[in-house]
């Protein structure tokens, strides 16, 4: 089992002169999970992107470690899976072409077939993503987040656009993957929040 | 890393050719302007200097619509974050640069024979002409790749691209036009120093871009 750590200390974000949130701190280790909640515009996606290292902080630090090695931009996708409303696969490629682009190792090919089958996209794998429904696109995004067997999973509104079957499969997959990993979910959906052991609530108290 | 760059390049080519917007605009511009200039000149053989100015204007504007597009499209189609998550910055830069180089050289390869045919602009110093077109294209593609990356992160992209490309493109176009003029004039003895300048200029731009790309891309 990997020794994982995500440690955020006094993290703040600001857009122009507007403070989105300030002084957010938490510490997550192997096997822990956390929900980021808060009203619209409170900075849930921003905090998740900062934690992932995809956006810079105004102040504060975020430490991301796998077995004492730092997670950087260069090795991010080898260790972490991330998806959200702003992470879009290429519309003009097929699902299979999009997935082939993100595969990191040959072992992932087996995993891709399993995930396509699991999320009911196997038959649609050679369709151009532009012709996918929003629910199918969301399932493809989730496959991308899980494709490289990440030890840190960060999901921004993972259940959006999914039907009840899709949500059930997603929740079962998250439950299955939680052991030995770190899972962070940004959401306001109660059933998604319930998947997590800890919770950071953004809002007026953080400004 | 070579395998990853190949994946990027394949992805960019598939997306571009399925969209066809930049390619179609570029080739339409190249074809229409070359034939329009030829018709407007009424079959008169123009001065070598004017011919080379028109030649580079056609190549430049044919290619520019596609060149800046490679990065801007990632932002406009909201695939930039997907790309950032699944790639390291260096492979993104190298693959976009290679795509732009291939794209611009292809444009130059299409425009050059068309222009020679319609404008009766037969190069006297053919090797010199070919090297100028090749290295001029590399210089323009290398400048526009990094400028495309910078402006893709800005809000007023069109305006910013025009303003910041001016000082970097000017020396390239100036040298390329002078060289092309020399290669079209029967009495001229074109030197290779200016071709070396284009090569060195591209080298400096590509090196500086490679080193700074990570900071631009993750902004």
Coordinates of C-alpha atoms in Angstrom, one line a residue:
Chain A
X1 CA 0.0 0.0 0.0
X2 CA 1.3 3.4 -0.9
X3 CA 2.1 6.0 1.7
X4 CA 0.0 9.0 0.6
X5 CA -0.3 12.5 1.8
X6 CA -2.2 15.7 0.8
X7 CA -1.6 18.5 3.2
X8 CA -3.1 21.9 2.6
X9 CA -2.0 24.7 4.9
X10 CA -3.8 28.1 5.0
X11 CA -4.7 28.0 1.3
X12 CA -6.4 31.1 -0.1
X13 CA -7.8 31.9 -3.5
X14 CA -8.7 35.2 -5.0
X15 CA -10.1 36.3 -8.4
X16 CA -9.1 39.9 -9.0
X17 CA -10.0 41.8 -5.8
X18 CA -12.6 39.2 -4.7
X19 CA -11.5 36.7 -2.1
X20 CA -13.1 33.3 -2.9
X21 CA -11.9 31.6 0.3
X22 CA -9.0 31.9 2.7
X23 CA -7.0 29.9 5.2
X24 CA -8.3 26.5 4.3
X25 CA -6.3 23.7 6.0
X26 CA -6.6 19.9 6.0
X27 CA -4.5 16.8 6.0
X28 CA -5.4 13.6 4.2
X29 CA -3.5 10.3 4.4
X30 CA -3.8 6.9 2.8
X31 CA -7.4 5.6 3.0
X32 CA -9.0 8.9 3.8
X33 CA -11.7 10.7 1.8
X34 CA -13.0 14.2 1.9
X35 CA -15.9 16.2 0.5
X36 CA -15.6 19.8 -0.5
X37 CA -19.0 21.4 -0.2
X38 CA -20.4 24.9 -0.3
X39 CA -22.8 27.1 -2.2
X40 CA -22.3 28.0 -5.9
X41 CA -19.3 30.3 -6.4
X42 CA -17.8 29.4 -3.1
X43 CA -14.7 28.0 -4.8
X44 CA -15.2 24.2 -4.6
X45 CA -13.7 23.6 -8.1
X46 CA -11.0 26.2 -7.5
X47 CA -9.9 24.5 -4.2
X48 CA -9.9 21.1 -5.9
X49 CA -7.8 22.5 -8.8
X50 CA -5.4 24.0 -6.2
X51 CA -5.1 20.8 -4.3
X52 CA -4.4 19.0 -7.6
X53 CA -1.7 21.5 -8.4
X54 CA -3.6 22.7 -11.6
X55 CA -4.0 26.2 -10.2
X56 CA -1.7 28.4 -8.2
X57 CA -2.6 29.5 -4.7
X58 CA -2.7 33.2 -3.7
X59 CA -1.2 32.1 -0.3
X60 CA -0.7 28.9 1.6
X61 CA 0.9 25.6 0.6
X62 CA -0.3 22.2 -0.6
X63 CA 1.9 19.2 -0.2
X64 CA 1.2 16.2 -2.4
X65 CA 3.2 13.1 -1.8
X66 CA 3.3 9.4 -2.8
X67 CA 5.8 7.4 -0.8
X68 CA 7.7 10.6 0.1
X69 CA 8.0 11.6 -3.6
X70 CA 6.4 14.9 -4.6
X71 CA 3.5 14.8 -7.1
X72 CA 4.4 17.4 -9.7
X73 CA 2.9 18.5 -13.0
X74 CA 5.2 16.0 -14.7
X75 CA 4.0 12.9 -12.8
X76 CA 0.5 14.0 -12.0
X77 CA -1.5 11.7 -14.2
X78 CA 0.6 8.7 -13.2
X79 CA -0.5 9.1 -9.6
X80 CA -3.7 11.1 -9.7
X81 CA -7.1 10.9 -11.5
X82 CA -9.0 14.1 -11.9
X83 CA -12.2 15.1 -13.6
X84 CA -14.7 17.9 -13.5
X85 CA -17.0 20.2 -15.5
X86 CA -13.9 22.0 -17.0
X87 CA -12.1 18.8 -18.0
X88 CA -13.4 18.0 -21.4
X89 CA -12.2 15.2 -23.7
X90 CA -11.8 16.1 -27.4
X91 CA -15.2 16.3 -29.2
X92 CA -13.7 15.4 -32.6
X93 CA -12.1 12.2 -31.4
X94 CA -13.8 8.9 -30.6
X95 CA -14.0 7.7 -27.1
X96 CA -11.4 5.1 -27.9
X97 CA -9.0 7.7 -29.4
X98 CA -9.5 9.9 -26.4
X99 CA -8.7 7.0 -24.0
X100 CA -5.7 5.9 -26.1
X101 CA -4.3 9.5 -25.7
X102 CA -4.4 9.3 -21.9
X103 CA -3.2 5.7 -21.3
X104 CA 0.1 5.7 -19.6
X105 CA 1.1 2.0 -19.7
X106 CA 0.2 -1.2 -21.6
X107 CA -1.5 -2.7 -18.6
X108 CA -4.1 0.1 -18.7
X109 CA -5.5 -1.3 -21.9
X110 CA -7.1 -4.2 -19.9
X111 CA -8.4 -1.6 -17.5
X112 CA -9.9 0.6 -20.3
X113 CA -11.9 -2.4 -21.6
X114 CA -13.1 -3.1 -18.1
X115 CA -14.0 0.5 -17.4
X116 CA -15.7 1.0 -20.8
X117 CA -17.8 -2.1 -20.1
X118 CA -18.5 -1.1 -16.5
X119 CA -19.7 2.3 -17.5
X120 CA -21.7 0.9 -20.5
X121 CA -19.6 2.7 -23.1
X122 CA -17.9 -0.3 -24.8
X123 CA -20.3 -0.4 -27.7
X124 CA -20.0 3.3 -28.2
X125 CA -16.2 3.4 -28.0
X126 CA -15.7 4.2 -31.8
X127 CA -18.3 7.0 -31.9
X128 CA -17.1 10.6 -32.1
X129 CA -17.6 12.2 -28.6
X130 CA -19.4 15.2 -30.2
X131 CA -22.3 12.8 -30.8
X132 CA -22.4 11.6 -27.2
X133 CA -25.2 12.7 -24.8
X134 CA -24.1 14.7 -21.7
X135 CA -24.5 11.5 -19.5
X136 CA -22.2 9.5 -21.9
X137 CA -19.6 12.3 -21.9
X138 CA -19.7 12.3 -18.1
X139 CA -19.1 8.5 -18.0
X140 CA -16.2 9.0 -20.4
X141 CA -14.7 11.7 -18.2
X142 CA -15.0 9.3 -15.2
X143 CA -13.2 6.6 -17.2
X144 CA -10.4 9.1 -17.8
X145 CA -10.1 9.8 -14.1
X146 CA -9.8 6.1 -13.3
X147 CA -7.8 5.0 -16.4
X148 CA -4.3 4.9 -14.9
X149 CA -5.3 3.3 -11.6
X150 CA -4.6 6.5 -9.6
X151 CA -3.8 6.5 -5.9
X152 CA -5.3 9.9 -5.5
X153 CA -8.8 10.5 -7.0
X154 CA -10.2 14.0 -7.3
X155 CA -13.7 14.3 -8.7
X156 CA -15.6 17.6 -9.2
X157 CA -19.4 17.0 -9.3
X158 CA -18.8 13.4 -10.5
X159 CA -22.5 12.4 -10.6
X160 CA -23.6 15.3 -12.8
X161 CA -25.7 14.3 -15.9
X162 CA -25.7 10.7 -14.8
X163 CA -28.9 8.6 -14.6
X164 CA -29.6 6.5 -11.5
X165 CA -27.9 3.4 -12.9
X166 CA -24.8 5.5 -13.8
X167 CA -24.7 7.1 -10.3
X168 CA -25.1 3.7 -8.6
X169 CA -22.1 2.4 -10.7
X170 CA -20.1 5.4 -9.9
X171 CA -20.7 5.2 -6.1
X172 CA -19.9 1.5 -6.1
X173 CA -16.6 2.2 -8.0
X174 CA -15.7 5.0 -5.5
X175 CA -16.4 2.7 -2.6
X176 CA -14.3 -0.1 -4.2
X177 CA -11.4 2.3 -4.8
X178 CA -11.4 4.1 -1.5
X179 CA -9.2 1.6 0.4
X180 CA -5.5 2.4 0.1
X181 CA -6.2 5.7 -1.8
X182 CA -7.1 9.3 -1.1
X183 CA -10.5 10.4 -2.6
X184 CA -11.6 14.0 -2.7
X185 CA -15.0 15.0 -4.1
X186 CA -16.3 18.5 -4.7
X187 CA -20.1 18.4 -4.7
X188 CA -23.3 19.5 -3.1
X189 CA -25.1 16.2 -3.7
X190 CA -25.8 14.5 -0.4
X191 CA -25.2 11.0 -1.7
X192 CA -21.8 12.0 -3.1
X193 CA -20.9 13.8 0.2
X194 CA -21.9 10.7 2.1
X195 CA -19.2 8.7 0.3
X196 CA -16.5 10.7 2.1
X197 CA -15.3 10.5 5.7
X198 CA -14.3 14.1 6.1
X199 CA -15.7 17.4 4.9
X200 CA -14.5 20.9 4.2
X201 CA -17.4 23.4 3.9
X202 CA -16.7 26.6 2.0
X203 CA -18.8 29.7 2.4
X204 CA -19.0 33.0 4.1
X205 CA -17.0 31.8 7.1
X206 CA -14.0 31.2 4.9
X207 CA -13.9 34.7 3.4
Chain B
X1 CA 8.6 10.9 -24.4
X2 CA 8.8 10.2 -28.2
X3 CA 5.8 8.0 -28.0
X4 CA 3.9 10.6 -26.1
X5 CA 4.8 13.3 -28.7
X6 CA 3.6 10.9 -31.4
X7 CA 0.3 10.5 -29.6
X8 CA -0.1 14.3 -29.3
X9 CA 0.7 14.8 -32.9
X10 CA -1.7 12.1 -34.0
X11 CA -4.4 13.7 -31.8
X12 CA -3.8 17.2 -33.2
X13 CA -3.8 16.0 -36.8
X14 CA -7.1 14.0 -36.3
X15 CA -8.8 16.9 -34.5
X16 CA -7.6 19.4 -37.2
X17 CA -8.6 17.3 -40.1
X18 CA -12.0 16.4 -38.7
X19 CA -12.7 20.0 -38.0
X20 CA -11.0 21.2 -41.2
X21 CA -11.7 24.8 -40.3
X22 CA -8.1 26.1 -40.1
X23 CA -6.9 24.0 -43.0
X24 CA -9.7 25.0 -45.2
X25 CA -9.3 28.7 -44.4
X26 CA -5.6 28.6 -45.0
X27 CA -5.8 26.8 -48.3
X28 CA -8.7 29.0 -49.5
X29 CA -6.7 32.1 -48.6
X30 CA -3.6 30.8 -50.3
X31 CA -5.4 29.8 -53.5
X32 CA -7.7 32.9 -53.8
X33 CA -5.0 35.5 -53.1
X34 CA -2.5 33.9 -55.4
X35 CA -5.0 33.8 -58.3
X36 CA -6.4 37.3 -57.4
X37 CA -2.9 38.8 -57.4
X38 CA -2.1 37.1 -60.7
X39 CA -5.3 38.4 -62.3
X40 CA -4.9 41.9 -60.9
X41 CA -1.3 42.2 -62.3
X42 CA -2.8 41.3 -65.8
X43 CA 0.0 38.9 -66.7
X44 CA 2.7 41.6 -66.3
X45 CA 5.9 40.2 -64.8
X46 CA 6.3 42.2 -61.6
X47 CA 9.6 43.5 -60.1
X48 CA 11.4 40.8 -58.0
X49 CA 11.1 42.9 -54.8
X50 CA 7.3 43.2 -55.3
X51 CA 6.9 39.6 -56.2
X52 CA 8.7 38.5 -53.0
X53 CA 6.7 40.9 -50.8
X54 CA 3.5 39.5 -52.2
X55 CA 4.7 35.9 -51.9
X56 CA 5.5 36.3 -48.2
X57 CA 2.3 38.2 -47.5
X58 CA 0.3 35.3 -49.0
X59 CA 2.3 32.6 -47.1
X60 CA 2.2 34.6 -43.9
X61 CA -1.5 35.2 -43.8
X62 CA -2.4 31.8 -45.2
X63 CA -0.5 30.1 -42.3
X64 CA -1.3 32.5 -39.5
X65 CA -5.0 31.6 -39.2
X66 CA -4.0 28.0 -38.4
X67 CA -0.9 28.6 -36.4
X68 CA -2.3 30.6 -33.5
X69 CA -5.3 28.3 -33.6
X70 CA -3.5 25.2 -32.2
X71 CA -3.4 26.6 -28.6
X72 CA -6.4 28.9 -28.8
X73 CA -8.6 26.0 -29.8
X74 CA -7.6 24.1 -26.6
X75 CA -9.0 27.0 -24.5
X76 CA -12.0 27.7 -26.7
X77 CA -13.1 24.0 -26.8
X78 CA -12.3 23.7 -23.0
X79 CA -9.8 20.9 -23.6
X80 CA -6.8 22.7 -22.1
X81 CA -7.3 21.3 -18.6
X82 CA -7.8 17.8 -20.0
X83 CA -4.5 18.2 -21.9
X84 CA -2.7 19.7 -18.9
X85 CA -3.8 16.8 -16.7
X86 CA -2.8 14.1 -19.1
X87 CA 0.5 15.6 -20.4
X88 CA 3.7 17.1 -19.3
X89 CA 4.2 20.7 -20.6
X90 CA 7.3 19.9 -22.6
X91 CA 5.6 17.2 -24.7
X92 CA 2.7 19.7 -25.3
X93 CA 5.1 22.3 -26.6
X94 CA 7.1 20.0 -28.8
X95 CA 4.0 18.4 -30.3
X96 CA 2.3 21.8 -31.0
X97 CA 5.6 23.1 -32.5
X98 CA 5.9 20.0 -34.7
X99 CA 2.3 20.3 -35.8
X100 CA 2.8 24.0 -36.7
X101 CA 6.0 23.3 -38.5
X102 CA 4.4 20.6 -40.6
X103 CA 1.3 22.8 -41.2
X104 CA 3.3 25.9 -42.3
X105 CA 5.8 24.0 -44.4
X106 CA 2.8 22.3 -46.1
X107 CA 1.2 25.7 -46.8
X108 CA 4.5 27.0 -48.2
X109 CA 4.8 23.8 -50.4
X110 CA 1.3 24.5 -51.8
X111 CA 1.7 28.3 -52.2
X112 CA 5.2 28.3 -53.7
X113 CA 4.5 26.3 -57.0
X114 CA 1.1 28.1 -57.3
X115 CA 2.8 31.4 -57.0
X116 CA 5.6 30.5 -59.3
X117 CA 3.1 29.3 -61.9
X118 CA 0.6 32.2 -61.7
X119 CA 3.0 35.0 -61.2
X120 CA 5.8 33.8 -63.5
X121 CA 8.2 34.2 -60.5
X122 CA 10.8 31.6 -61.5
X123 CA 13.6 31.5 -59.0
X124 CA 17.0 32.0 -60.6
X125 CA 18.8 30.7 -57.5
X126 CA 16.5 27.7 -56.8
X127 CA 18.4 26.2 -53.8
X128 CA 18.6 29.6 -52.1
X129 CA 14.8 30.1 -52.7
X130 CA 14.0 26.7 -51.3
X131 CA 16.1 27.3 -48.2
X132 CA 14.6 30.7 -47.6
X133 CA 11.1 29.3 -47.8
X134 CA 12.0 26.4 -45.5
X135 CA 13.8 28.4 -42.8
X136 CA 11.5 31.3 -43.1
X137 CA 8.6 28.9 -42.5
X138 CA 10.4 27.4 -39.5
X139 CA 11.0 30.8 -38.0
X140 CA 7.4 31.9 -38.4
X141 CA 6.0 28.6 -37.1
X142 CA 8.3 28.7 -34.0
X143 CA 7.3 32.3 -33.2
X144 CA 3.6 31.8 -33.7
X145 CA 3.6 28.6 -31.6
X146 CA 4.8 30.3 -28.4
X147 CA 2.8 33.4 -29.1
X148 CA -0.3 31.2 -29.6
X149 CA 0.4 29.6 -26.2
X150 CA 0.7 33.1 -24.5
X151 CA -2.4 34.6 -26.1
X152 CA -4.5 31.5 -25.5
X153 CA -4.5 32.4 -21.8
X154 CA -5.6 36.0 -22.4
X155 CA -9.1 37.4 -23.0
X156 CA -8.5 39.8 -25.9
X157 CA -6.7 37.1 -28.0
X158 CA -6.9 38.6 -31.5
X159 CA -5.6 42.0 -30.5
X160 CA -2.9 40.7 -28.2
X161 CA -1.6 38.3 -30.9
X162 CA -1.3 41.1 -33.5
X163 CA 0.5 43.4 -31.1
X164 CA 3.0 41.0 -29.6
X165 CA 3.7 39.2 -32.9
X166 CA 4.7 42.4 -34.7
X167 CA 8.2 42.8 -33.2
X168 CA 9.0 39.1 -33.5
X169 CA 7.7 38.5 -37.0
X170 CA 9.1 41.7 -38.5
X171 CA 12.8 40.6 -38.7
X172 CA 11.8 37.2 -40.0
X173 CA 9.6 38.6 -42.8
X174 CA 12.1 41.3 -43.6
X175 CA 15.0 38.9 -44.0
X176 CA 12.8 36.3 -45.8
X177 CA 11.6 39.0 -48.3
X178 CA 15.2 40.2 -49.0
X179 CA 16.4 36.7 -49.5
X180 CA 13.5 35.8 -51.8
X181 CA 14.2 39.0 -53.8
X182 CA 17.8 38.0 -54.2
X183 CA 16.9 34.5 -55.3
X184 CA 14.5 35.9 -58.0
X185 CA 16.9 38.4 -59.5
X186 CA 19.2 37.1 -62.3
X187 CA 22.1 39.4 -61.5
X188 CA 22.0 38.9 -57.7
X189 CA 24.5 36.8 -55.7
X190 CA 22.5 35.8 -52.7
X191 CA 24.5 35.0 -49.5
X192 CA 23.8 32.4 -47.0
X193 CA 24.3 34.6 -43.9
X194 CA 20.7 35.7 -43.9
X195 CA 19.5 32.1 -44.1
X196 CA 21.8 31.3 -41.1
X197 CA 20.1 34.2 -39.4
X198 CA 16.7 32.6 -39.9
X199 CA 18.0 29.3 -38.6
X200 CA 19.7 31.0 -35.5
X201 CA 16.6 33.1 -34.9
X202 CA 14.4 29.9 -34.9
X203 CA 16.9 28.2 -32.6
X204 CA 16.8 31.0 -30.0
X205 CA 13.0 31.2 -30.1
X206 CA 12.5 27.4 -29.8
X207 CA 15.1 27.2 -26.9
X208 CA 13.6 30.1 -25.0
X209 CA 10.0 28.8 -25.6
X210 CA 10.9 25.3 -24.4
X211 CA 12.4 26.6 -21.2
X212 CA 9.6 29.0 -20.4
X213 CA 6.6 27.0 -21.7
X214 CA 5.9 25.3 -18.4
X215 CA 5.2 28.6 -16.7
X216 CA 3.1 29.9 -19.6
X217 CA 1.1 26.7 -19.8
X218 CA 0.3 26.3 -16.1
X219 CA -0.7 29.9 -15.7

